[in-house]
Amino acid sequence: MSDPTTAGPGAAHPASQGPSSTAAVAKTEDNGGARAAGAAGSQRELSAAGKARLQELLRRYPTREAALIPALHVAQREWGGWLPDDAVAAVARELELPAARVYGVVTFYDLLHQHQVGRHRIRVCTNLPCMLRGSDEIMAAVREELGVGENEVTLDGRCSYVHFECLGSCDTAPMMMIDDTYHENLTPERTRRILRELD
Amino acid sequence: MAFEPVLTRNVGNPAALTLDGYRKGGGYEGLAKALKMEPDAVIDEVKRSGLRGRGGAGFSAGAKWSFIPKGKGKPKYLVCNADESEPGTFKDRLLMEKDPHQLIEGCAICCWAVQAATTYVYIRGEYTYANDVMEEAIKEAYQAGILGDSVLGSGFKLDMYMHQGAGAYICGEETGMIESLEGKRGQPRVKPPFPAVVGAFGAPTVINNVETLANVPHIVTRGADWFKSIGTDEKNTGPKLYAISGHVERPGTYETAIGIPFAELLDLAGGMYRGGKLKAYIPGGASAAILTADQAGLALDFDTMIKAGSMLGSAAVMVMDDATCMVRSVARLAKFFNHESCGQCTPCREGTNWMELLLDRIEHGKGRPTDPQLLRSVCKNMNGTALCALAEAAVGPVDSLIKRFPEEVERHIHDRACPFPHRRYFENGAA
C-alpha cells in the first residue's frame, strides 16, 4: 500500500458551488481522512482573523479578484500549509468567484499546494548557481535524512521537501528554505542537523 | 579613482532601516526636490540621465514614464517589479532588505512624475523577510506623512502596498505580472496595447524593476549630469549592481560603475573558487548566452554584451570553472525554463520540453548523433514565435552551448557518457 499520508489527489474538483460541493466533500473523504479535516458536510470558513485580514486586503485593490492570491496565502496558513477543496471553496465564497477560477490560480503557482504537505515545508534550491556549489549533495542529505521521496510527507507528518528553482540567495549557495526561513551556506552535515532540530 | 557606492551605501548601516536613519543620510531629499519640480521636468531629468531598466530589458526608464498619458481622467499605477526570479539574481532582495526607504522614495518620485496615485510592489512570495522589512518601512512612511493623503505636505496623494506573488518566474514579465496582480494565472498578454496605455486594472501603468527605481532619488538629488558621468558611454550610464555566483571565492552583490570588465569583477569576488580555471560565464542571468574564458575582458554593459551575442540582463553573473560540464549546466537551465513556461504559446510550451528532454538524454549518454541538429531546429522554431520573451530566454543558453561548446556536446554523444567525473563539493559531509 502506498504511503497513506501522501494524500489522495484523485478527487474531482467541484466545478461550481452549491449542492454539488457536498458530493465533492464526500468524495474526498473516500480518498483518505487527511483531506476531510473539519466536520463532514459543513463548510469550513476562514477564521475571524483571516476574514478581517481579507477585508483589509480588499481595500487595496479596485477589484475583489485582485485579492485572490493574497487571500490564498491567508487560507493556506490556516489550513496547515496547503489548500484542500474546502479551503478553495472558502476563498471562492469570500471573493464571490467560481471555484474553477480559484483552482486555475492554485494550480499555476509553485507556492500554492493542492496536495498535503508536511508541517515543515522544505525547498532545496537546485538551480545552476546552487548546483555549482554542491546542491546535489544537499538534496541527497535531505532525502536520506527524511527517508521519503520528493513531494511525499514523512509518516509523522513533520516534513515534506521538493527541489526548487532559484530562491535568490546564490551568494550563500547551497541553500534551502524551510517554511519562511532561508538556511544558507549549507553543508550536508549542517543540513542534517537543521532537519533534526525541527520540531 | 575608487567607486563610491550609491545604491548600496546603506548596506552595512542598519540605522538606515528606520526613517530617521535614512533621513540622516539625505534620504527623502530627492522626493522633496521632485515635488517642487513639474512632473514632466522629473521625467526629462530621468530621461537625460540615460537610466536604463535594471530588470533585464535595458529600456530607457524616462522614455517608459513619458509614454503614460497625461491628464487626470483615469487612475494610473506604478507596479514595482520585485519578483526577482531570474536564476543567479539576488540584488533586489539586498536593496529591499537593507535600504527599504530608498525604494519607497524612488517609487514616490516615479508616481509624482507620471501622476500615479497607487504603487504596488509585486514581490516574489519566497522573499518573506524582504516583504516584512518593506511593510515596516511603508508603515513608518505613512505615519510620517511621506505616503498617504499628502506626500510631504504637498497635497499629492499616494498609496503604496506590498503584493506577494506565489512562485512563478513568468510573473516577472510585465504583462504576466499585471495578470497575476489582478488575481489571475500569470500568463503574459498580447502587446500592444502596452502597459503604459492599458496596464493594471485597465489603467496606464509603469512597471519598473527595484534597482531601476532605487537609482531615481539619486538622479533627482545629484542631477542627470552626475549620473551620466558614471559608466562606459552615453548609453550605458550610472552605478550598477552585479550579483556574482558560482565558482568564485566571494560570491555576492558588487556595486560598480556600469561596464566593469568581467575579469575585474571576478577579481573583486576573490577570483576563482578553490583556485580553479575559468571556463565560461553567463553575464546576465539564465536567459543570457554563455560567454567563454577568452571573452573575460568584455565590459559588462548593455551594448557590449549585445555585440558579444549575449546580454547584460539582470547582471546576474554565473561563473563556471573548467571542471564544469556545460551540457549538464545548460540542461539544468533548460529544466528551469520548461518548468516555468506558462504553457500559453505552443512553441515555448513544447520547445522548452524538448530542450530539457534532449539535453538530459545527451548528458546521460543517450544522445543521438542527430540531437545537436534537432536542438538547433527547436531553437529556431522558438525564436520570435511566442507572446513574451521567455521562449527566447530559453534559447539563449542552449544556442550558445551548441555554438560555443560543440565538441563537448559531440563528445557526450560519441562516448555515450558524460566525460566529466562526478564532482563532490563536500568531504565527509563538511565543506
XYZ file of C-alpha atoms in Angstrom:
630
model
C 0.000 0.000 0.000
C 1.199 3.456 -0.741
C 2.074 5.875 1.997
C -1.284 6.987 3.421
C 0.000 10.451 4.239
C 0.756 11.298 0.644
C -2.879 12.201 0.154
C -5.282 11.164 -2.496
C -5.264 13.810 -5.154
C -7.714 11.949 -7.330
C -10.841 13.795 -6.211
C -12.575 15.756 -8.914
C -12.738 19.479 -8.327
C -16.215 20.825 -7.847
C -16.822 22.974 -10.883
C -19.330 25.101 -9.047
C -20.518 25.770 -5.574
C -23.852 24.866 -4.008
C -25.317 21.393 -3.791
C -22.599 19.748 -5.869
C -19.881 20.642 -3.376
C -21.372 18.263 -0.800
C -20.743 15.403 -3.158
C -17.210 16.589 -3.673
C -16.600 16.629 0.075
C -17.908 13.088 0.381
C -15.671 12.024 -2.456
C -12.558 13.498 -0.873
C -13.313 11.659 2.349
C -13.036 8.400 0.457
C -9.557 9.381 -0.543
C -8.208 9.453 2.981
C -9.004 11.069 6.286
C -6.371 13.741 5.892
C -8.399 15.611 3.308
C -11.603 15.626 5.312
C -10.466 17.798 8.199
C -13.433 19.508 9.870
C -16.956 18.215 10.196
C -18.170 16.412 7.107
C -20.879 18.272 5.239
C -20.301 21.597 6.977
C -18.446 24.297 5.141
C -15.323 25.353 6.928
C -14.771 29.085 6.780
C -11.752 31.327 7.102
C -11.175 32.283 10.744
C -12.443 35.638 12.020
C -8.887 36.956 11.923
C -8.468 35.640 8.389
C -11.675 37.336 7.277
C -10.581 40.595 8.883
C -7.258 40.369 7.072
C -9.119 39.737 3.825
C -11.280 42.851 4.346
C -8.111 44.861 4.858
C -6.619 43.400 1.664
C -9.740 44.155 -0.354
C -9.379 47.874 0.370
C -6.052 47.856 -1.507
C -7.411 46.901 -4.917
C -10.072 48.191 -7.292
C -11.390 44.642 -7.876
C -12.214 41.782 -5.490
C -10.423 39.327 -7.724
C -7.064 41.062 -7.178
C -7.136 39.915 -3.564
C -7.202 36.267 -4.670
C -3.518 35.379 -4.330
C -3.108 37.214 -1.002
C -6.319 35.500 0.195
C -4.971 32.096 -0.813
C -1.824 32.792 1.221
C -4.054 33.531 4.227
C -6.130 30.379 3.692
C -3.065 28.209 3.174
C -1.680 29.283 6.538
C -4.994 28.470 8.202
C -5.295 25.064 6.562
C -1.839 23.864 7.637
C 0.229 24.740 4.607
C -1.941 23.507 1.765
C -5.284 24.137 0.115
C -7.730 21.261 0.329
C -11.020 21.626 -1.518
C -12.788 23.266 1.427
C -10.081 25.944 1.639
C -10.528 26.716 -2.047
C -14.298 26.793 -1.577
C -13.988 29.169 1.383
C -11.832 31.609 -0.580
C -14.135 31.379 -3.601
C -17.138 32.263 -1.415
C -15.378 35.204 0.223
C -14.320 36.694 -3.089
C -17.504 35.764 -4.960
C -15.531 33.867 -7.585
C -16.302 30.498 -9.197
C -14.226 27.746 -7.578
C -12.864 26.834 -11.023
C -11.226 30.270 -11.238
C -9.605 29.720 -7.874
C -8.359 26.242 -8.866
C -6.932 27.753 -12.045
C -4.780 30.045 -9.938
C -3.861 27.442 -7.320
C -2.531 25.051 -9.972
C -0.439 27.756 -11.637
C 1.756 28.800 -8.710
C 4.518 26.803 -7.032
C 3.868 28.160 -3.550
C 0.209 27.156 -3.523
C -0.280 23.485 -2.737
C -3.191 21.322 -3.787
C -1.850 18.272 -2.014
C -0.916 17.651 1.550
C 2.460 18.905 2.709
C 4.445 18.381 5.885
C 4.194 20.642 8.897
C 7.576 21.921 7.717
C 7.945 22.581 4.035
C 11.495 22.259 2.777
C 12.562 23.727 -0.553
C 16.074 22.923 -1.687
C 17.413 25.263 -4.346
C 18.983 23.224 -7.144
C 19.222 25.782 -9.904
C 22.590 26.410 -11.575
C 24.298 28.698 -9.003
C 23.471 26.260 -6.186
C 24.316 23.258 -8.384
C 27.760 24.803 -8.932
C 28.278 24.796 -5.173
C 27.066 21.310 -4.311
C 23.266 21.322 -4.095
C 23.201 17.679 -5.319
C 24.800 16.676 -2.054
C 22.361 18.791 -0.048
C 19.432 17.206 -1.850
C 20.868 13.741 -1.133
C 21.288 14.611 2.551
C 17.651 15.738 2.792
C 16.425 12.578 1.068
C 18.475 10.318 3.341
C 17.563 12.193 6.487
C 13.824 12.222 5.817
C 13.579 8.811 4.162
C 10.829 9.792 1.736
C 10.745 10.977 -1.846
C 10.090 14.447 -3.166
C 6.538 15.719 -2.586
C 5.913 12.945 -0.068
C 5.247 13.579 3.599
C 7.139 11.823 6.387
C 4.965 9.329 8.307
C 4.844 11.588 11.360
C 3.566 14.437 9.158
C 6.527 16.560 10.120
C 8.282 17.287 6.820
C 7.934 17.297 3.077
C 10.514 18.507 0.599
C 10.943 19.470 -3.029
C 13.784 20.661 -5.223
C 13.122 24.263 -6.081
C 14.060 26.845 -8.659
C 16.378 29.752 -7.821
C 15.463 31.310 -4.479
C 17.630 34.402 -4.986
C 20.305 33.528 -2.469
C 23.070 32.436 -4.845
C 25.778 34.240 -2.886
C 25.152 31.871 0.018
C 24.813 28.697 -2.050
C 23.952 25.963 -1.467
C 20.816 26.894 0.391
C 17.322 25.759 1.272
C 14.174 27.389 2.527
C 12.264 25.832 5.410
C 8.838 27.374 5.842
C 9.671 31.100 5.739
C 13.336 30.868 6.689
C 16.407 30.753 4.459
C 19.192 28.390 5.545
C 22.368 29.362 3.751
C 25.929 28.193 3.154
C 24.839 24.620 3.756
C 26.946 21.517 4.056
C 25.342 18.061 4.080
C 26.225 17.823 7.776
C 24.604 21.148 8.653
C 21.584 20.249 6.568
C 21.056 17.065 8.598
C 21.452 18.940 11.856
C 18.917 21.592 10.847
C 16.408 18.915 9.869
C 16.870 17.037 13.145
C 16.308 20.198 15.144
C 12.918 20.932 13.571
C 10.052 20.407 15.993
C 39.511 56.599 -8.568
C 37.700 54.274 -6.222
C 33.996 53.916 -6.901
C 31.833 55.358 -4.178
C 28.745 53.176 -3.621
C 25.441 54.825 -4.427
C 22.698 52.186 -4.274
C 24.388 50.120 -1.586
C 25.706 52.990 0.528
C 23.384 51.970 3.347
C 24.285 48.287 3.265
C 26.181 47.817 6.499
C 24.339 50.734 8.092
C 21.367 49.131 9.867
C 20.289 52.550 11.162
C 19.076 53.312 7.614
C 16.304 50.738 8.053
C 14.465 53.338 10.123
C 13.108 56.516 8.668
C 15.272 58.690 10.936
C 18.407 56.827 9.999
C 17.576 57.022 6.302
C 16.903 60.753 6.551
C 20.222 61.381 8.305
C 21.962 60.251 5.134
C 19.990 62.700 2.988
C 17.036 60.395 2.500
C 13.793 61.804 1.035
C 15.574 64.976 -0.100
C 15.185 63.736 -3.660
C 11.445 63.343 -3.170
C 11.156 66.822 -1.611
C 13.051 68.268 -4.554
C 10.963 66.382 -7.110
C 7.703 67.588 -5.572
C 8.862 71.167 -6.194
C 9.516 70.355 -9.859
C 6.941 69.956 -12.614
C 6.239 66.228 -13.161
C 7.444 66.500 -16.760
C 10.703 68.061 -15.603
C 11.297 64.995 -13.424
C 10.674 62.722 -16.417
C 13.073 64.792 -18.524
C 15.789 64.587 -15.895
C 15.485 60.792 -15.669
C 15.426 60.549 -19.464
C 18.513 62.737 -19.739
C 20.361 60.620 -17.171
C 20.242 57.682 -19.568
C 18.951 55.349 -16.838
C 18.070 52.025 -18.471
C 15.897 49.355 -16.885
C 17.857 47.158 -14.495
C 15.412 44.245 -14.668
C 16.706 42.804 -17.895
C 15.454 44.611 -20.958
C 17.543 47.764 -20.528
C 14.838 50.071 -21.843
C 15.075 53.802 -21.041
C 13.208 54.401 -17.777
C 12.475 58.035 -18.606
C 11.057 57.098 -22.002
C 8.819 54.499 -20.368
C 7.464 57.127 -17.989
C 6.858 59.544 -20.845
C 4.505 57.043 -22.554
C 1.990 57.393 -19.717
C -0.906 59.551 -20.939
C -1.158 62.957 -19.259
C -4.251 64.260 -17.542
C -6.219 63.224 -14.521
C -9.070 61.368 -16.194
C -8.050 57.832 -15.328
C -6.256 56.332 -12.370
C -2.639 55.382 -13.082
C -0.432 52.847 -11.398
C 3.166 52.109 -10.666
C 3.978 48.438 -10.288
C 7.423 47.897 -8.855
C 8.813 44.628 -10.148
C 10.309 42.890 -7.126
C 9.640 39.413 -8.476
C 13.380 38.786 -8.890
C 13.298 35.199 -10.145
C 15.955 35.150 -12.842
C 18.356 32.419 -11.734
C 21.510 33.960 -10.325
C 19.882 37.260 -9.368
C 19.761 38.407 -5.752
C 20.469 42.141 -5.901
C 16.903 43.422 -5.452
C 16.481 41.379 -2.293
C 19.543 43.153 -0.884
C 18.124 46.575 -1.778
C 14.794 45.814 -0.104
C 16.243 44.158 2.977
C 18.945 46.744 3.633
C 17.523 50.030 2.372
C 13.743 49.860 2.020
C 13.220 53.629 2.171
C 15.448 54.164 -0.871
C 12.982 52.076 -2.890
C 9.948 53.808 -1.374
C 11.480 57.175 -2.270
C 12.192 56.037 -5.831
C 8.608 54.769 -6.205
C 7.188 58.019 -4.813
C 9.217 60.153 -7.234
C 8.109 57.988 -10.162
C 4.470 58.323 -9.070
C 4.788 62.110 -8.895
C 6.393 62.173 -12.351
C 3.613 60.161 -14.006
C 0.886 61.318 -11.581
C 0.043 57.856 -10.330
C -1.770 57.581 -7.007
C -1.008 53.950 -6.221
C 2.110 51.765 -6.149
C 2.023 48.004 -5.873
C 5.339 46.414 -5.057
C 4.954 42.953 -6.558
C 7.408 40.865 -4.543
C 8.054 37.176 -5.116
C 6.340 35.062 -2.477
C 9.584 33.458 -1.326
C 11.005 36.807 -0.171
C 9.129 36.841 3.120
C 11.819 38.660 5.085
C 12.247 41.394 2.466
C 8.472 41.738 2.454
C 8.404 42.223 6.233
C 11.133 44.868 6.054
C 9.288 46.710 3.295
C 5.941 46.520 5.137
C 7.548 48.015 8.212
C 9.164 50.857 6.237
C 5.916 51.598 4.382
C 4.092 51.803 7.705
C 6.653 54.253 9.003
C 6.430 56.318 5.821
C 2.650 56.577 6.199
C 2.994 57.674 9.826
C 5.493 60.372 8.844
C 3.297 61.729 6.058
C 5.617 60.540 3.282
C 2.853 58.307 1.979
C -0.875 58.867 2.276
C -3.150 61.815 1.626
C -0.492 64.486 1.271
C 3.047 63.394 0.437
C 5.409 65.634 2.454
C 2.602 68.171 2.774
C 2.382 68.734 -0.991
C -1.245 67.694 -1.358
C -0.175 64.850 -3.672
C -1.923 61.628 -2.626
C -0.048 58.343 -2.819
C -0.761 54.842 -1.532
C 1.774 52.030 -1.534
C 1.129 48.340 -0.977
C 3.195 45.195 -0.929
C 1.740 42.409 -3.059
C 3.194 38.941 -2.547
C 3.388 36.594 -5.506
C 3.108 32.849 -5.223
C 6.059 31.362 -7.069
C 6.112 31.758 -10.851
C 9.051 33.088 -12.880
C 6.750 34.293 -15.642
C 5.219 36.878 -13.296
C 8.436 38.861 -13.686
C 7.330 39.530 -17.260
C 5.457 42.856 -17.320
C 2.082 41.692 -18.509
C 2.324 38.358 -16.685
C 2.850 40.439 -13.561
C -0.233 42.536 -14.273
C -2.359 39.434 -14.793
C -1.055 37.996 -11.534
C -1.655 41.267 -9.676
C -5.229 41.151 -10.917
C -5.613 37.725 -9.314
C -5.152 35.505 -12.347
C -2.708 32.967 -13.703
C 0.401 34.899 -14.698
C 0.087 34.432 -18.430
C 1.508 37.308 -20.490
C -0.788 39.390 -22.641
C -0.689 40.227 -26.318
C 1.115 43.527 -26.878
C 0.090 46.114 -27.967
C -1.591 47.598 -26.077
C 1.433 48.165 -23.864
C 1.027 48.580 -20.080
C 1.665 52.330 -20.399
C -1.726 52.518 -22.115
C -3.654 49.501 -20.800
C -1.945 48.050 -17.755
C -3.140 47.060 -14.305
C -6.942 47.138 -13.959
C -7.180 48.558 -17.482
C -5.322 51.728 -16.492
C -1.997 53.216 -17.650
C 0.778 51.532 -15.690
C 4.515 51.967 -15.277
C 6.425 48.803 -14.417
C 9.988 49.253 -13.201
C 12.466 46.973 -11.534
C 13.559 47.595 -7.906
C 17.107 48.615 -8.831
C 15.853 50.960 -11.552
C 13.645 52.809 -9.058
C 16.382 52.826 -6.401
C 18.505 54.922 -8.791
C 15.829 57.603 -9.134
C 16.286 59.528 -5.837
C 19.990 59.925 -6.625
C 19.315 61.183 -10.145
C 16.931 63.807 -8.800
C 19.225 64.855 -5.937
C 22.537 64.859 -7.784
C 21.352 65.520 -11.315
C 21.407 63.747 -14.652
C 24.899 65.035 -15.458
C 26.361 63.392 -12.383
C 24.646 60.114 -13.351
C 25.944 60.344 -16.900
C 29.479 60.891 -15.659
C 29.438 57.286 -14.387
C 29.677 54.375 -16.804
C 31.080 53.319 -20.160
C 29.476 55.827 -22.515
C 26.334 57.925 -23.154
C 24.167 54.828 -23.479
C 25.485 52.893 -20.513
C 25.328 55.181 -17.516
C 25.156 55.097 -13.753
C 26.015 52.722 -10.946
C 25.187 49.034 -11.346
C 24.753 46.071 -9.071
C 26.412 42.842 -10.181
C 25.312 39.646 -8.472
C 28.127 37.169 -8.956
C 27.795 33.497 -8.047
C 29.035 30.020 -8.884
C 32.733 29.213 -8.906
C 34.119 32.340 -7.270
C 35.692 32.707 -3.841
C 33.438 35.506 -2.602
C 30.047 35.396 -4.286
C 27.947 38.457 -3.587
C 26.479 41.708 -4.833
C 29.081 44.220 -6.002
C 28.292 47.775 -6.938
C 30.498 49.464 -9.525
C 30.127 51.884 -12.395
C 28.223 50.102 -15.147
C 30.578 48.457 -17.606
C 33.188 46.893 -15.351
C 35.086 44.259 -17.349
C 34.203 40.739 -16.262
C 37.814 39.978 -15.288
C 37.835 42.894 -12.834
C 34.541 41.826 -11.302
C 35.975 38.344 -10.884
C 38.919 39.871 -9.007
C 36.525 41.785 -6.739
C 34.833 38.494 -5.975
C 38.116 36.988 -4.844
C 38.959 35.140 -8.041
C 38.119 31.581 -8.971
C 36.729 29.114 -6.435
C 39.491 26.991 -4.874
C 41.986 28.233 -7.456
C 40.148 26.716 -10.439
C 40.497 27.872 -14.024
C 37.793 29.935 -15.724
C 35.899 28.061 -18.404
C 32.785 30.109 -19.020
C 30.485 32.726 -17.550
C 26.904 33.782 -18.017
C 26.739 37.573 -17.762
C 23.055 38.266 -17.256
C 21.019 35.518 -15.670
C 19.805 32.192 -17.022
C 18.396 33.843 -20.154
C 21.730 35.167 -21.382
C 24.013 33.368 -23.804
C 27.117 31.806 -22.273
C 30.444 33.556 -22.844
C 33.814 31.834 -22.782
C 37.077 32.459 -20.884
C 38.637 34.294 -23.838
C 35.813 36.866 -23.544
C 36.685 37.721 -19.929
C 37.898 41.187 -20.891
C 34.482 42.345 -22.109
C 32.773 45.238 -20.334
C 29.589 44.219 -18.541
C 27.296 46.846 -20.025
C 24.171 46.636 -22.169
C 25.661 47.289 -25.585
C 28.959 45.433 -25.233
C 27.030 42.325 -24.187
C 24.626 42.594 -27.120
C 27.585 42.941 -29.500
C 29.103 39.808 -27.972
C 25.893 37.920 -28.726
C 24.703 37.799 -25.116
C 23.003 40.310 -22.840
C 23.515 42.150 -19.578
C 20.014 41.140 -18.473
C 19.745 41.390 -14.717
C 23.572 41.390 -14.389
C 23.467 38.054 -12.601
C 26.929 36.742 -13.381
C 27.366 32.985 -13.021
C 30.894 31.669 -13.186
C 31.988 28.149 -14.154
C 35.421 26.577 -13.802
C 36.984 24.055 -16.171
C 35.746 21.030 -14.227
C 32.164 22.064 -15.056
C 30.133 20.098 -17.580
C 28.454 22.633 -19.848
C 25.843 20.132 -21.054
C 24.767 19.425 -17.511
C 24.737 23.136 -16.640
C 22.588 24.044 -19.620
C 20.364 21.004 -19.068
C 19.611 22.395 -15.599
C 18.665 25.762 -17.065
C 16.505 24.031 -19.683
C 14.695 22.189 -16.902
C 14.040 25.552 -15.277
C 12.568 27.076 -18.431
C 10.447 24.002 -19.071
C 9.048 24.248 -15.561
C 8.430 27.981 -15.826
C 6.923 28.192 -19.314
C 3.341 29.278 -18.701
C 2.095 26.943 -21.414
C 0.189 29.541 -23.345
C 2.185 29.550 -26.606
C 2.848 26.241 -28.319
C 6.451 26.912 -29.475
C 7.501 27.724 -25.909
C 5.474 25.035 -24.139
C 6.653 22.283 -26.499
C 10.075 23.730 -27.241
C 11.211 24.053 -23.633
C 10.038 20.497 -23.041
C 12.088 19.211 -25.980
C 15.121 21.168 -24.840
C 15.045 19.545 -21.423
C 14.442 16.097 -22.884
C 17.244 16.325 -25.456
C 19.848 17.842 -23.138
C 19.010 15.362 -20.440
C 19.488 12.416 -22.712
C 22.741 13.809 -24.111
C 24.046 14.343 -20.567
C 23.083 10.807 -19.601
C 24.801 9.167 -22.544
C 21.630 8.516 -24.523
C 22.093 11.323 -27.047
C 21.706 10.596 -30.744
C 24.024 11.947 -33.452
C 21.149 13.995 -34.844
C 20.359 15.657 -31.485
C 22.504 18.799 -31.947
C 20.734 19.464 -35.233
C 17.382 18.836 -33.576
C 18.281 21.272 -30.786
C 19.198 23.887 -33.373
C 15.858 23.443 -35.047
C 13.991 23.713 -31.734
C 15.861 26.966 -31.032
C 14.972 28.314 -34.459
C 11.303 27.497 -34.015
C 11.155 29.220 -30.626
C 12.765 32.500 -31.630
C 10.197 35.229 -32.114
C 7.238 32.859 -32.169
C 5.829 33.359 -28.662
C 3.974 36.191 -26.945
C 6.687 37.013 -24.439
C 10.443 36.778 -24.108
C 10.546 33.512 -22.135
C 10.942 31.387 -25.264
C 13.892 33.449 -26.460
C 15.308 33.414 -22.951
C 15.278 29.622 -23.019
C 17.048 29.672 -26.389
C 19.899 31.883 -25.044
C 21.875 29.287 -23.087
C 21.023 26.334 -25.381
C 22.006 28.096 -28.582
C 25.296 29.249 -27.051
C 26.041 25.724 -25.816
C 25.763 24.347 -29.351
C 27.728 27.223 -30.880
C 30.488 27.622 -28.322
C 30.905 24.121 -26.944
C 30.119 21.866 -29.916
C 32.954 19.418 -29.161
C 31.710 18.936 -25.629
C 28.220 18.097 -26.877
C 29.609 15.767 -29.554
C 31.802 14.002 -27.042
C 28.843 13.220 -24.782
C 27.068 11.655 -27.744
C 30.115 9.813 -29.104
C 31.255 8.434 -25.728
C 27.695 7.633 -24.680
C 28.514 9.207 -21.310
C 29.318 12.497 -19.647
C 33.104 12.930 -19.859
C 33.259 14.845 -16.593
C 33.796 12.874 -13.396
C 31.051 13.210 -10.831
C 32.022 16.147 -8.694
C 31.861 16.251 -4.921
C 31.886 19.591 -3.155
C 31.944 18.287 0.381
C 34.180 15.711 2.012
C 32.503 13.599 4.684
C 29.610 15.967 4.823
C 31.678 19.022 5.750
C 32.881 21.837 3.477
